[in-house]
Coordinates of C-alpha atoms in Angstrom, one line a residue:
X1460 CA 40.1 -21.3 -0.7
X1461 CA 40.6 -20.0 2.6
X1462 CA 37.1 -20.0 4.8
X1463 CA 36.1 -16.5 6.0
X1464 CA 33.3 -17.0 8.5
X1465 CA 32.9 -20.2 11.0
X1466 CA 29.5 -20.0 13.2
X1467 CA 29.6 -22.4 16.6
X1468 CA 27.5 -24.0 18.7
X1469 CA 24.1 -23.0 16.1
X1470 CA 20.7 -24.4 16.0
X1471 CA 20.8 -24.9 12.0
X1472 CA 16.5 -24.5 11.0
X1473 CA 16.5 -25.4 7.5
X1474 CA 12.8 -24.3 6.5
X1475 CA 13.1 -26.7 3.4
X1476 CA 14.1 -29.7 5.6
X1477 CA 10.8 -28.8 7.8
X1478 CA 13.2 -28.4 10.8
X1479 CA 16.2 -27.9 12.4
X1480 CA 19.6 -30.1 11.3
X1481 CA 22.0 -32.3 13.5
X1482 CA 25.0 -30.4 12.8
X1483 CA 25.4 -27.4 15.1
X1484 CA 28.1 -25.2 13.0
X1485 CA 28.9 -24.0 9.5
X1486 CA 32.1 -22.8 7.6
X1487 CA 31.3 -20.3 4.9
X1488 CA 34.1 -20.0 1.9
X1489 CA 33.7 -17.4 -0.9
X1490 CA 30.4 -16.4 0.3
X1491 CA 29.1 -19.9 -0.1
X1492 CA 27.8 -22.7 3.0
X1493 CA 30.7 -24.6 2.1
X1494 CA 30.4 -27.2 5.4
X1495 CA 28.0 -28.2 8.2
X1496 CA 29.4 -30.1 10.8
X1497 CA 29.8 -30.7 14.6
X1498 CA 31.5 -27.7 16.3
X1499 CA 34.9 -29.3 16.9
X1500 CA 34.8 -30.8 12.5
X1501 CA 34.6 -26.9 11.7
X1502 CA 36.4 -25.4 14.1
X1503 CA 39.1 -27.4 12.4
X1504 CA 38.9 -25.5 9.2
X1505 CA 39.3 -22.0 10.3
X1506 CA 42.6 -20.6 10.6
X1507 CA 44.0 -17.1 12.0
X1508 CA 42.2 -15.2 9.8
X1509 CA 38.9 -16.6 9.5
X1510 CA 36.3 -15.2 11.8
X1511 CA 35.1 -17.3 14.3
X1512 CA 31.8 -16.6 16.5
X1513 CA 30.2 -18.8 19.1
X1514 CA 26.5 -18.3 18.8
X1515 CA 25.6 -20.0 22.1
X1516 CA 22.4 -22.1 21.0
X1517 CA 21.0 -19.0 18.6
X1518 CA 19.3 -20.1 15.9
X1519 CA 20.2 -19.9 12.3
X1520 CA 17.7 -19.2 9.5
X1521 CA 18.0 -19.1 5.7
X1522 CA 18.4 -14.9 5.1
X1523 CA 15.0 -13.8 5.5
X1524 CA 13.7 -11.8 2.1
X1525 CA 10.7 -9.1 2.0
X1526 CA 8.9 -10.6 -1.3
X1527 CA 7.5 -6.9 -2.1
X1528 CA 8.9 -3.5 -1.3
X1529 CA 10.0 0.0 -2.5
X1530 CA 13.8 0.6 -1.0
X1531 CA 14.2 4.0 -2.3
X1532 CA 10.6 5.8 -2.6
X1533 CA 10.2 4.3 0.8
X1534 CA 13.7 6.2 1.7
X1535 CA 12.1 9.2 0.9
X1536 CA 8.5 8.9 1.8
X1537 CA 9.1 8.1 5.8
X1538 CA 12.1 10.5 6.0
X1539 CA 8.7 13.1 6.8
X1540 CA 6.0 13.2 9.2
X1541 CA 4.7 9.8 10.1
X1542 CA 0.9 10.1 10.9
X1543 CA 0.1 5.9 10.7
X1544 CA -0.4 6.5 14.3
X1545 CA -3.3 8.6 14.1
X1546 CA -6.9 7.2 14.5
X1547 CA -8.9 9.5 14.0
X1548 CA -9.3 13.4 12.5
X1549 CA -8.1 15.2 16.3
X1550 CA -5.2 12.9 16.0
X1551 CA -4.3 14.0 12.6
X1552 CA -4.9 17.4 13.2
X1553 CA -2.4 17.8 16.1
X1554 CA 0.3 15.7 14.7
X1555 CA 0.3 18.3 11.6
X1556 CA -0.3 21.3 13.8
X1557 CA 2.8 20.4 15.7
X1558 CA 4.6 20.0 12.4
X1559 CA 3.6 23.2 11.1
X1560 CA 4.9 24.9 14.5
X1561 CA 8.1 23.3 13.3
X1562 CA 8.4 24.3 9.6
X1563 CA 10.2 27.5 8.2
X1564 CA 7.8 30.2 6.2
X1565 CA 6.7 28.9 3.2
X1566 CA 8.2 25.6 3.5
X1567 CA 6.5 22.4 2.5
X1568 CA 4.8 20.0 5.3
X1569 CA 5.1 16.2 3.9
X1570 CA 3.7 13.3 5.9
X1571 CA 3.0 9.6 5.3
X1572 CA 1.0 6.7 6.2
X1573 CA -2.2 9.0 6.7
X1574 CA -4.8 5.9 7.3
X1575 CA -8.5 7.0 5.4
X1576 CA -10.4 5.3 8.4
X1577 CA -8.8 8.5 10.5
X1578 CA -11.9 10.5 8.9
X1579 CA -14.7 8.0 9.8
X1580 CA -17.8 8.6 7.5
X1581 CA -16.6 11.8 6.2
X1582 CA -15.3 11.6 2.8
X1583 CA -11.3 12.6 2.5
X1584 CA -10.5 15.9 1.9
X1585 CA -8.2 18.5 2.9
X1586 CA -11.0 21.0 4.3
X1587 CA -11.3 18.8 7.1
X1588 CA -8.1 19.7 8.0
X1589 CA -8.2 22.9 7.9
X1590 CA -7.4 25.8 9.8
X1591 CA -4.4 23.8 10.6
X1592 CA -3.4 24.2 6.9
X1593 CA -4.6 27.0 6.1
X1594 CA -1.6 29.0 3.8
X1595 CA 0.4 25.9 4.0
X1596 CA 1.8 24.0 0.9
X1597 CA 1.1 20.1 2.7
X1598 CA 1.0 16.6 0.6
X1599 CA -0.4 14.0 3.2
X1600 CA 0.1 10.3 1.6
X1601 CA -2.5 8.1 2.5
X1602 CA -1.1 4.6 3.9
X1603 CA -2.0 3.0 0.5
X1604 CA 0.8 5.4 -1.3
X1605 CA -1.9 5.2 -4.4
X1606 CA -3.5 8.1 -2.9
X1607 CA -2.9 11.5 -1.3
X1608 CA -4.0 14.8 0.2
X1609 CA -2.8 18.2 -1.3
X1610 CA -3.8 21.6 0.8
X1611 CA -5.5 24.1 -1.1
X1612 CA -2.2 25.8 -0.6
X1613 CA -0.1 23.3 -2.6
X1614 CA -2.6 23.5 -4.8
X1615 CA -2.3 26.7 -5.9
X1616 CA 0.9 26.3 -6.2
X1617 CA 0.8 23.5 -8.5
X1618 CA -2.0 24.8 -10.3
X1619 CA -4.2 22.6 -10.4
X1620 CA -7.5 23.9 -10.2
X1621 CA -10.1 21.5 -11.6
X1622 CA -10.8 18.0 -13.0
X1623 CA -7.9 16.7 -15.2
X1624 CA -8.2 13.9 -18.4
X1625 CA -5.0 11.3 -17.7
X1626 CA -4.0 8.1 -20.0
X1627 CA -4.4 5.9 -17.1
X1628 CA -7.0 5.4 -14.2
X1629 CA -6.2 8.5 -12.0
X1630 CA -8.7 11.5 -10.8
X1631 CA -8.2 14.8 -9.3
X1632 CA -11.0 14.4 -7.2
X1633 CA -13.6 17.7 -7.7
X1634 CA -16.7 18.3 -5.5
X1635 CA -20.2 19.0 -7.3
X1636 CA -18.7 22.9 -8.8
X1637 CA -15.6 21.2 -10.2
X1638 CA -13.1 22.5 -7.4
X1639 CA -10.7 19.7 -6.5
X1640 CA -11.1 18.8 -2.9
X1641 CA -7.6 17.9 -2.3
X1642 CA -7.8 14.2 -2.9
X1643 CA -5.2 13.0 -5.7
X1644 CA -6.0 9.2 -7.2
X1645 CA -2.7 7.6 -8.6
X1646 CA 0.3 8.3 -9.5
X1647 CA -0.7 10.5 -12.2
X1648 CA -2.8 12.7 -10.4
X1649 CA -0.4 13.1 -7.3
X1650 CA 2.6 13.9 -9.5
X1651 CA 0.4 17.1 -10.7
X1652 CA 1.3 18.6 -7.4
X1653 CA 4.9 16.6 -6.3
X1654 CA 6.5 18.1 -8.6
X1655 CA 6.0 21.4 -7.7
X1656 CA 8.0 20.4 -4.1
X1657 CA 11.0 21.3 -3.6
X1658 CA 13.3 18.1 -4.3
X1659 CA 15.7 16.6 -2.2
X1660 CA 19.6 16.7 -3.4
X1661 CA 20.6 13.2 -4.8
X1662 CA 23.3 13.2 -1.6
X1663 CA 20.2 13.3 0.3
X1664 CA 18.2 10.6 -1.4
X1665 CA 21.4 8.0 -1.0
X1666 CA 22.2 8.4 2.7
X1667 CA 18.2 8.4 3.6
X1668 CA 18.6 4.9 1.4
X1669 CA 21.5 3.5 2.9
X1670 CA 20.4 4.4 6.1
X1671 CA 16.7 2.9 5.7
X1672 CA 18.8 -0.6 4.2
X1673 CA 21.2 -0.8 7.4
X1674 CA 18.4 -0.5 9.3
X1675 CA 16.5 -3.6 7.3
X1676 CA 19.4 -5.1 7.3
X1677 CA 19.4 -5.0 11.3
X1678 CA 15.7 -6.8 11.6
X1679 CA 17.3 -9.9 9.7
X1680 CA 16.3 -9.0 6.6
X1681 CA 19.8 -10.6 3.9
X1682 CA 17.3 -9.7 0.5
X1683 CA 14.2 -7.9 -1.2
X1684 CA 12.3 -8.2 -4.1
X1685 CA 12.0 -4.1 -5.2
X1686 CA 9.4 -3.6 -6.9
X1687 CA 10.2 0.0 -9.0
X1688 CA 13.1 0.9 -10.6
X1689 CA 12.2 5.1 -11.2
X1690 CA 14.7 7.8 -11.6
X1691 CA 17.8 6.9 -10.4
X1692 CA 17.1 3.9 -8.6
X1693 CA 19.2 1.7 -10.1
X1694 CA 22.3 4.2 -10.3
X1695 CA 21.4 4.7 -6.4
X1696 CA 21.9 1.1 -5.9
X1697 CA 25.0 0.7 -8.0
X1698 CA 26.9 3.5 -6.1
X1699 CA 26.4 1.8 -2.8
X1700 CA 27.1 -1.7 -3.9
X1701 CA 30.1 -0.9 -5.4
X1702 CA 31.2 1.3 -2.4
X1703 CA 30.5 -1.5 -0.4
X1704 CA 27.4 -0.2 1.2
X1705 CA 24.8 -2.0 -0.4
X1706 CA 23.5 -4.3 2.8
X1707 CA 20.8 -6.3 0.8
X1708 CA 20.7 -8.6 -1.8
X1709 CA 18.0 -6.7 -4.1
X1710 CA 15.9 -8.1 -7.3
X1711 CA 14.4 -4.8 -9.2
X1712 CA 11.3 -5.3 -11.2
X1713 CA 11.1 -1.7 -13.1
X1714 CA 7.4 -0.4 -13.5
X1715 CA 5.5 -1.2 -17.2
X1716 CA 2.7 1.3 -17.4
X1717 CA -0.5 1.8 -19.2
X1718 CA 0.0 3.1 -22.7
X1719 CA 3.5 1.5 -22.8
X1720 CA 5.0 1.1 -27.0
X1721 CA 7.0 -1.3 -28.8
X1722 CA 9.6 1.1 -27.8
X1723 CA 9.1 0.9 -24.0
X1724 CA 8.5 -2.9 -23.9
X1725 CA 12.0 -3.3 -26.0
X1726 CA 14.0 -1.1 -23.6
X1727 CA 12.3 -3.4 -20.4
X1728 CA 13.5 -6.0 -22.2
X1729 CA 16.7 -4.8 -22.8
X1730 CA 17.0 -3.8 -19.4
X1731 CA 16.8 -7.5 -17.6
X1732 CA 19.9 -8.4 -16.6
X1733 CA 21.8 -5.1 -15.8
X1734 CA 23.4 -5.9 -12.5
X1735 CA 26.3 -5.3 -10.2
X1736 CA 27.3 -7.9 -6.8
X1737 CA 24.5 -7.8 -5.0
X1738 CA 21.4 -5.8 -6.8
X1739 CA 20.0 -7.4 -10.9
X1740 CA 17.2 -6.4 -13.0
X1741 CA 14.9 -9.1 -13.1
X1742 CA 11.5 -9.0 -13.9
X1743 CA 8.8 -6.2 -15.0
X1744 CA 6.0 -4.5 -12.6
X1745 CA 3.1 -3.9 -13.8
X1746 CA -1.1 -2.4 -12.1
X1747 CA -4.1 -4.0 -13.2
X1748 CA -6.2 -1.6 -10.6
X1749 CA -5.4 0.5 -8.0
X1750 CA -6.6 0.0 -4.2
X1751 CA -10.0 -0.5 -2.4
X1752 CA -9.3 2.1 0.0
X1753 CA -9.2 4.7 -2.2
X1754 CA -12.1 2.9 -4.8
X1755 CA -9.8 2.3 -7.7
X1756 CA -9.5 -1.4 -7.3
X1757 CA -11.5 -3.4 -9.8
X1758 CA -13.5 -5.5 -8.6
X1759 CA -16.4 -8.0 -10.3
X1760 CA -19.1 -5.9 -8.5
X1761 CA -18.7 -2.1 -7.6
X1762 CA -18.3 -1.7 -3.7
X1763 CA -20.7 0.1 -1.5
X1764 CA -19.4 3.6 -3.3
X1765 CA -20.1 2.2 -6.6
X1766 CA -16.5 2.5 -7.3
X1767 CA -13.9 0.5 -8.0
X1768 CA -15.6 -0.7 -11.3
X1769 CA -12.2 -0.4 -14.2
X1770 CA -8.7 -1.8 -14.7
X1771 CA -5.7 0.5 -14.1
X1772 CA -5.4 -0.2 -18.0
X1773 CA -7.6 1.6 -19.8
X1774 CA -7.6 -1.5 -22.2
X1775 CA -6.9 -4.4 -20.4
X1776 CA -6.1 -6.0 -23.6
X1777 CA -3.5 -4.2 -24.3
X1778 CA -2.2 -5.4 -21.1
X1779 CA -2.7 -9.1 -22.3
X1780 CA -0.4 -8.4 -25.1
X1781 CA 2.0 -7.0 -23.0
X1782 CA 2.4 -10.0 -21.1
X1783 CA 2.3 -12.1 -23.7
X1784 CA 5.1 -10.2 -25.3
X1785 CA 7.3 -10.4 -22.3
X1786 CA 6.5 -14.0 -21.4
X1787 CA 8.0 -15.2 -24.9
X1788 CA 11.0 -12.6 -24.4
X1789 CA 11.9 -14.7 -21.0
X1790 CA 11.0 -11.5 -18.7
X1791 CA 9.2 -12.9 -15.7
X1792 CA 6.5 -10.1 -14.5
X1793 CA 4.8 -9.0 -11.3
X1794 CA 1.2 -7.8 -11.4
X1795 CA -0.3 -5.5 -8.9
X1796 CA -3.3 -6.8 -9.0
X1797 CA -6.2 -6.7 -6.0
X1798 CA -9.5 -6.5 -6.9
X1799 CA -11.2 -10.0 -8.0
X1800 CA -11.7 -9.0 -11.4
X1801 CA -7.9 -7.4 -11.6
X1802 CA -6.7 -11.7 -10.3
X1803 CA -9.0 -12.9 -12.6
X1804 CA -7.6 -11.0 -15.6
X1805 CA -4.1 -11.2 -14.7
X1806 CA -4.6 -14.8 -14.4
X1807 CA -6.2 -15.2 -17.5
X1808 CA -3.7 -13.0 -19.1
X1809 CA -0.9 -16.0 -18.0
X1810 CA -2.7 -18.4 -19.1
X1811 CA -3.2 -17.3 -22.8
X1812 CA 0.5 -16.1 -22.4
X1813 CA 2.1 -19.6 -21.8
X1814 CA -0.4 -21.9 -23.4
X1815 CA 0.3 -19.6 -26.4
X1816 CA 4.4 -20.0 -25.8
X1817 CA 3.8 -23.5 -25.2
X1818 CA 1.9 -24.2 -28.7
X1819 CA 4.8 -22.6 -30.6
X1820 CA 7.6 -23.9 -28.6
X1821 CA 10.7 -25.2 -30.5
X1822 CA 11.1 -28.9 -28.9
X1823 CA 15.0 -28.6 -29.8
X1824 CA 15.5 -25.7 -27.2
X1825 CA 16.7 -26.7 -24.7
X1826 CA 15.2 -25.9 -21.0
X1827 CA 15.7 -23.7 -18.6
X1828 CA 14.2 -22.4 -15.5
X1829 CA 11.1 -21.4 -16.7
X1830 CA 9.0 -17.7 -16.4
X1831 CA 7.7 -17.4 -13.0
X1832 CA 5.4 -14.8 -13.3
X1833 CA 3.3 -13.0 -10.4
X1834 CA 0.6 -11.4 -8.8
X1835 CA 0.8 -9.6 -6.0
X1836 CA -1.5 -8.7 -3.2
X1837 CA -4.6 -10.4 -3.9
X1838 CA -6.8 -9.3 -1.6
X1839 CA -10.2 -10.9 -2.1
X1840 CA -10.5 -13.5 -4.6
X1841 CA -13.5 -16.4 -5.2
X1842 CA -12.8 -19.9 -4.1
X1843 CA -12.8 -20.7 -8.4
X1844 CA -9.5 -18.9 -8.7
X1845 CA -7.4 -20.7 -5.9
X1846 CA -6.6 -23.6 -8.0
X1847 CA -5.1 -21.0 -10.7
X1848 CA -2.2 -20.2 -9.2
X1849 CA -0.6 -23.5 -8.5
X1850 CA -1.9 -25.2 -12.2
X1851 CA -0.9 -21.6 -14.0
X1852 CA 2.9 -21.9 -11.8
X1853 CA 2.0 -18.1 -10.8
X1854 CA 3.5 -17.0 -7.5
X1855 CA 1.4 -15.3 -4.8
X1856 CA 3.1 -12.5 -3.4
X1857 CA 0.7 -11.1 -0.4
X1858 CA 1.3 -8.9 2.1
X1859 CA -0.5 -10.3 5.6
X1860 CA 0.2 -7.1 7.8
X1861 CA -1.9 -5.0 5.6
X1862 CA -4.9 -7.1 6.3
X1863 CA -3.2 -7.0 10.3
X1864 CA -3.1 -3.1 10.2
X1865 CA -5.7 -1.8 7.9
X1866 CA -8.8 -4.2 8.5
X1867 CA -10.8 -5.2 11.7
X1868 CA -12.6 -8.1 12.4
X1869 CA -16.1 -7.1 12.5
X1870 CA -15.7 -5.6 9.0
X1871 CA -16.1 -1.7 10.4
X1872 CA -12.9 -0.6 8.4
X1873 CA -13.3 1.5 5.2
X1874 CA -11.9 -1.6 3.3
X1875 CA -14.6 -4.3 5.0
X1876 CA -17.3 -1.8 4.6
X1877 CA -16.4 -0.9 0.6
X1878 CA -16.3 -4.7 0.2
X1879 CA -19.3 -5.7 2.2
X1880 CA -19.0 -8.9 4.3
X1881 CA -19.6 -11.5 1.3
X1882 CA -16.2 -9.9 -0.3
X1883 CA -14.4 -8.9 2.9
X1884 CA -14.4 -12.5 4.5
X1885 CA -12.5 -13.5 1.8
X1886 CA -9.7 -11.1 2.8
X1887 CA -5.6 -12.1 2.5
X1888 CA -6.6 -15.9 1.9
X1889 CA -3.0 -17.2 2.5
X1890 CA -4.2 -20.4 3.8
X1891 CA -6.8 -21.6 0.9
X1892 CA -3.8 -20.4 -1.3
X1893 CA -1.1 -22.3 0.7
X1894 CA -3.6 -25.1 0.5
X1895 CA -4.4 -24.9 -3.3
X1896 CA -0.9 -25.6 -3.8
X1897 CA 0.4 -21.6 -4.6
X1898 CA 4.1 -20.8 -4.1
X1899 CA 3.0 -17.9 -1.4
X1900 CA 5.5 -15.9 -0.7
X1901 CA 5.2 -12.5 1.8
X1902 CA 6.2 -9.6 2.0
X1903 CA 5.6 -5.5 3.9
X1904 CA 4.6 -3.6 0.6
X1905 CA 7.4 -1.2 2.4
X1906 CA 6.7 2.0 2.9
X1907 CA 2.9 1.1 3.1
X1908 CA 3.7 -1.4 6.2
X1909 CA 6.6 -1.6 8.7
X1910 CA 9.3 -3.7 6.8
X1911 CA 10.7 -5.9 9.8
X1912 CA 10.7 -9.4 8.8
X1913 CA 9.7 -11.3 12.4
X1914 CA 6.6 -9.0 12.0
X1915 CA 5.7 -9.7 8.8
X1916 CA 5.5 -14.1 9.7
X1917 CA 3.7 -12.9 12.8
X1918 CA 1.2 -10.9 11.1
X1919 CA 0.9 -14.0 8.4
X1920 CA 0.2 -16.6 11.8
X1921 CA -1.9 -14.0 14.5
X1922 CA -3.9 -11.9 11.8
X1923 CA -4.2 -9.4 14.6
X1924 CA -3.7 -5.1 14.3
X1925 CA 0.2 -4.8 15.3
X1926 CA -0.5 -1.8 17.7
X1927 CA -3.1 -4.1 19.5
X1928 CA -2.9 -7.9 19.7
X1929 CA -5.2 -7.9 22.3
X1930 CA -8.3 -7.6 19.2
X1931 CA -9.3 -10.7 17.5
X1932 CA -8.2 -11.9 14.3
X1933 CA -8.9 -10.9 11.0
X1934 CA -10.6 -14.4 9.4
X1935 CA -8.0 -16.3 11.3
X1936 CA -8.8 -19.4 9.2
X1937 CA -6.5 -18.0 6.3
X1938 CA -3.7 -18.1 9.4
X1939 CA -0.3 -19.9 8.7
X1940 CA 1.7 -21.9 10.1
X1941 CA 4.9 -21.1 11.6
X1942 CA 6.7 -23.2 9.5
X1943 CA 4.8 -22.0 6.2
X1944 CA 5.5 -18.4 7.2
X1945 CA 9.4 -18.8 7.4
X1946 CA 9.0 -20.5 4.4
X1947 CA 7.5 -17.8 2.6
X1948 CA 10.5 -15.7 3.6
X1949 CA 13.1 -18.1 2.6
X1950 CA 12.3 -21.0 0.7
X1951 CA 9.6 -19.6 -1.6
X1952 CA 10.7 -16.2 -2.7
X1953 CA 14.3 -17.8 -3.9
X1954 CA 12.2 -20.0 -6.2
X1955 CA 9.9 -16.6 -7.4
X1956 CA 13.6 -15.3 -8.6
X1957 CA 14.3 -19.3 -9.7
X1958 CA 17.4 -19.5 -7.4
X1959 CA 16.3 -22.3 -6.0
X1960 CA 19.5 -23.8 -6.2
X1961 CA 21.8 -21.2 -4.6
X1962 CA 19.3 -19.3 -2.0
X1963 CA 16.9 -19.9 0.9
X1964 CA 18.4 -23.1 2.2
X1965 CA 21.1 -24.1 4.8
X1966 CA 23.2 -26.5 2.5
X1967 CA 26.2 -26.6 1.1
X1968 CA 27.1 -24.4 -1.8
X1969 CA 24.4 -22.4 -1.2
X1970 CA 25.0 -18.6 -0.5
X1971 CA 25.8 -17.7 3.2
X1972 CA 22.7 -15.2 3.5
X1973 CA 21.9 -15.9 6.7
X1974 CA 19.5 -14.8 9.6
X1975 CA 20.6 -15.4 13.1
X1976 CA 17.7 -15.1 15.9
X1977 CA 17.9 -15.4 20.3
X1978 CA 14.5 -17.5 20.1
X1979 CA 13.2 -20.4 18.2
X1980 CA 10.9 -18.5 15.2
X1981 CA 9.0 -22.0 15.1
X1982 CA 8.0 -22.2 19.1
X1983 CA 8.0 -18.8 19.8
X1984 CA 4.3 -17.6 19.6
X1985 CA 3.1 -15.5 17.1
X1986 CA 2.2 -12.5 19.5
X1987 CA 6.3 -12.6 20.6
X1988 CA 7.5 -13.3 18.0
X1989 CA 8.0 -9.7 16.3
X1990 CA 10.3 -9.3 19.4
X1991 CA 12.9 -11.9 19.0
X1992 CA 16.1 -9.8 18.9
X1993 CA 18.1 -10.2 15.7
X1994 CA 21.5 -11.2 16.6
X1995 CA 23.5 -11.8 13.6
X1996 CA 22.8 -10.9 9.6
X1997 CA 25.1 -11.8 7.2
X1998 CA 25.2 -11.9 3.4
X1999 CA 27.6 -13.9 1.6
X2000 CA 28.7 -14.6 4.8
X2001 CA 30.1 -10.9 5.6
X2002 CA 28.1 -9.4 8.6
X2003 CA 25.7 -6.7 7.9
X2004 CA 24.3 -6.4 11.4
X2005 CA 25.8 -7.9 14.5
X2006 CA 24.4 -7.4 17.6
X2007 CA 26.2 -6.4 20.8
X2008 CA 25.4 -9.2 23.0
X2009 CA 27.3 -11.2 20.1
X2010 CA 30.4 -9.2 21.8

């Protein structure tokens, strides 16, 4: 076959290898690494039509892949007001007053990222807001995207006007005479007043997609592991793969919620598989709790509030079942789980799952990659659990930017202070994981945190707020490596979707997804290191991002 792409005069760093490679170029064929060679050996096999680009001593990574994020409610969500910048309530209050200058009568405000340390020991509300939205239909999502503010005005509109009963762990928060105060707990409580928004047209929804995936595509990002598959998702993602648009390589994990019948588990199941080039069904999502922001985490011990006391699941047996029922149908699953009691059960949950599955095995089938299942975020587990991951084969998908973003050091953020120091020292423990022997692989939680990759491994090495490296680390001792965090963007999240064989390597006959950088993500220091320019991105070896300087 003919080759298509030849890239020159490369540093190869294969994250596997623990380095970078003698060869200095690469021939891709079919969308496959189909050589690696000295410059002039490669150079050799192009001919007039295959693409040839001189990288001039850039570096070439594995594709770099966001282990945990929402492409198209992420699409939607930051198309509106972004107030993660705000630090406190005068902040927030001119950032909406200035939006509400801007909005036609009677139109809906929307806004994002809305950080609950903004209203320092107040509890959140809307009437803290207020005049600003006084009359105005607003939905404020706090940065956690498990919670959010509705005015009094959307509201009414909504009609919602008191304390409602929901299947699941959600709340309509009400003050001491039953009237709600504006704060919505879950997804169950917030889609009481969502839904009485105006919606956006579905021409809308895919260019604010494709635009927020060119622009992923553009930090280096070749993959992500998506973890929802509402609506129209996966239609969304099939029209712009087969038009040719579709810039990522994306694994969807559809939601499983509370509640869920033999009916619902059998059309999960039936849905693994469906596919087109570049996006598959693969894997289930499922909550076990909520956040500790907000209190709906559950914890072993109720935080300072004493909240955060119950599983998302109303009966986290039924949830056992569940995941014993998919474990024997072959379906990987992904567990949202944060709180130490939510790890421990989901844990335990694997555990009877596959020990189960492993006493009734047939010993004539014969093997396959086997069920990698998941739990993601962990953010404060007991030393006794570490070892459970790596003996259990559970991955550990964590997020390090959240701990970089929404916690401080001397434990004054609502999170620390719900948690108390006991709990909140034991915050984002990548390194006792990393050491246990866990699979760790990262990821932005996107929309919740910024999704550029180089950010991401900083945030997993420096453990320092993004908007101020100049504060001191979060726990630094759960810091990695440089090495470990490019790992946990390449190496380790192709072996979470068991493509261990065809992804997250420089090798031959492995796929050409492929993340070109002007620095050295291994010597550059953490603190630079989110601002390395991206030069090159290509996925099966087509470019998705290429960088003028590149000419």
């Amino acid at each position: 076959m003919r080759t298509s792409l030849v890239l020159l005069s490369a540093r190869l760093l294969d994250p596997a290898s623990g380095g970078f490679l003698p060869q200095t170029a690469l021939a891709v064929v079919d969308g496959r690494i189909a050589a690696l060679g000295d410059d002039q050996t490669i150079r050799e096999l192009a001919d007039a039509a295959t693409t040839v680009i001189d990288l001039k001593g850039a570096v070439v990574t594995p594709g770099l892949v966001d282990g945990h994020l929402h492409p198209v409610t992420g699409a939607e969500l930051t198309h509106s007001l972004d107030l993660s910048g705000c630090t406190d309530l005068p902040s927030v209050r001119a950032a909406l007053a200035a939006e509400v200058e801007r909005l036609a009568p009677g139109a809906w405000l929307h806004a994002w990222g809305l950080d609950p340390n903004a209203f320092g020991d107040r509890p959140v509300g809307s009437a803290v807001l207020a005049p600003v939205l006084d009359g105005v239909p607003a939905l404020l999502q706090l940065f956690d995207a498990h919670s959010m503010l509705a005015s009094p005005r959307a509201l009414e509109l909504a009609g919602v006007d008191g304390p409602r009963t929901f299947a699941q762990a959600a709340e309509v928060v009400c003050d001491a005479a039953g009237r709600p105060t504006g704060l919505l707990l879950e997804d169950a409580a917030c889609e009481l007043v969502e839904r009485a928004a105006p919606q956006p047209t579905r021409a809308e929804r895919r260019e604010r997609l494709a635009a927020a995936l060119r622009a992923m595509a553009a930090n280096g990002l070749t993959g992500g592991h998506a973890m929802d598959a509402g609506g129209d998702s996966l239609a969304l993602y099939a029209e712009l793969d087969e038009a040719g648009d579709l810039p990522l390589r994306l694994r969807v994990a559809p939601w499983c919620q509370p509640g869920v019948d033999q009916d619902g588990l059998d059309a999960l199941v039936e849905l693994q598989g469906r596919s087109g080039k570049l996006w598959r069904v693969d894997g289930v999502k499922l909550f076990m709790d909520g956040t500790i922001d907000n209190g709906t985490a559950w914890l072993e011990r109720p935080d300072c509030h004493g909240e955060s006391t119950h599983a998302f699941w109303p009966d986290p047996a039924h949830y056992t079942q569940v995941i014993g029922q998919l474990h024997r149908a072959g379906v990987p699953t992904a567990t949202h789980a944060i709180g130490d009691a939510a790890v421990r059960h989901a844990l335990d949950s694997v555990e009877q799952a596959t020990s189960t599955a492993t006493a009734t095995a047939t010993p004539t089938v014969p093997t396959t990659i086997p069920v990698r299942h998941r739990i993601e975020h962990i953010e404060t587990v007991p030393d006794e659990m570490l070892h459970r991951f790596a003996e259990l084969g559970v991955i550990a998908s964590m997020q390090p930017t959240h701990c970089c973003d929404f916690t401080r050091a001397d434990h004054t953020d609502n999170w620390s202070r719900r948690l108390g120091e006991e709990r909140a020292d034991r915050a984002w423990r990548c390194r006792d994981l990393w050491d246990a022997g866990a699979t760790v692989v990262l990821g932005s939680d996107w929309p919740i945190a910024p999704y550029p990759p180089l950010g991401v491994m900083a945030g997993a090495r420096h453990r320092r707020p993004t908007r101020d490296l100049g504060q001191p680390p979060h726990n630094p001792g759960q810091a990695l490596t440089a090495l470990e965090a490019l790992r946990a963007m390449t190496v380790n999240p192709a072996f979470a979707a068991g493509e261990e064989q065809l992804a997250g390597r420089i090798a031959v006959g492995h796929r050409a997804d492929l993340t070109v950088l002007a620095a050295d993500p291994l010597a550059t220091p953490a603190t630079e290191l989110a601002e390395v320019p991206v030069l090159l991105t290509l996925l099966d070896g087509r470019p998705t991002h290429r960088a003028d300087r590149l000419g």
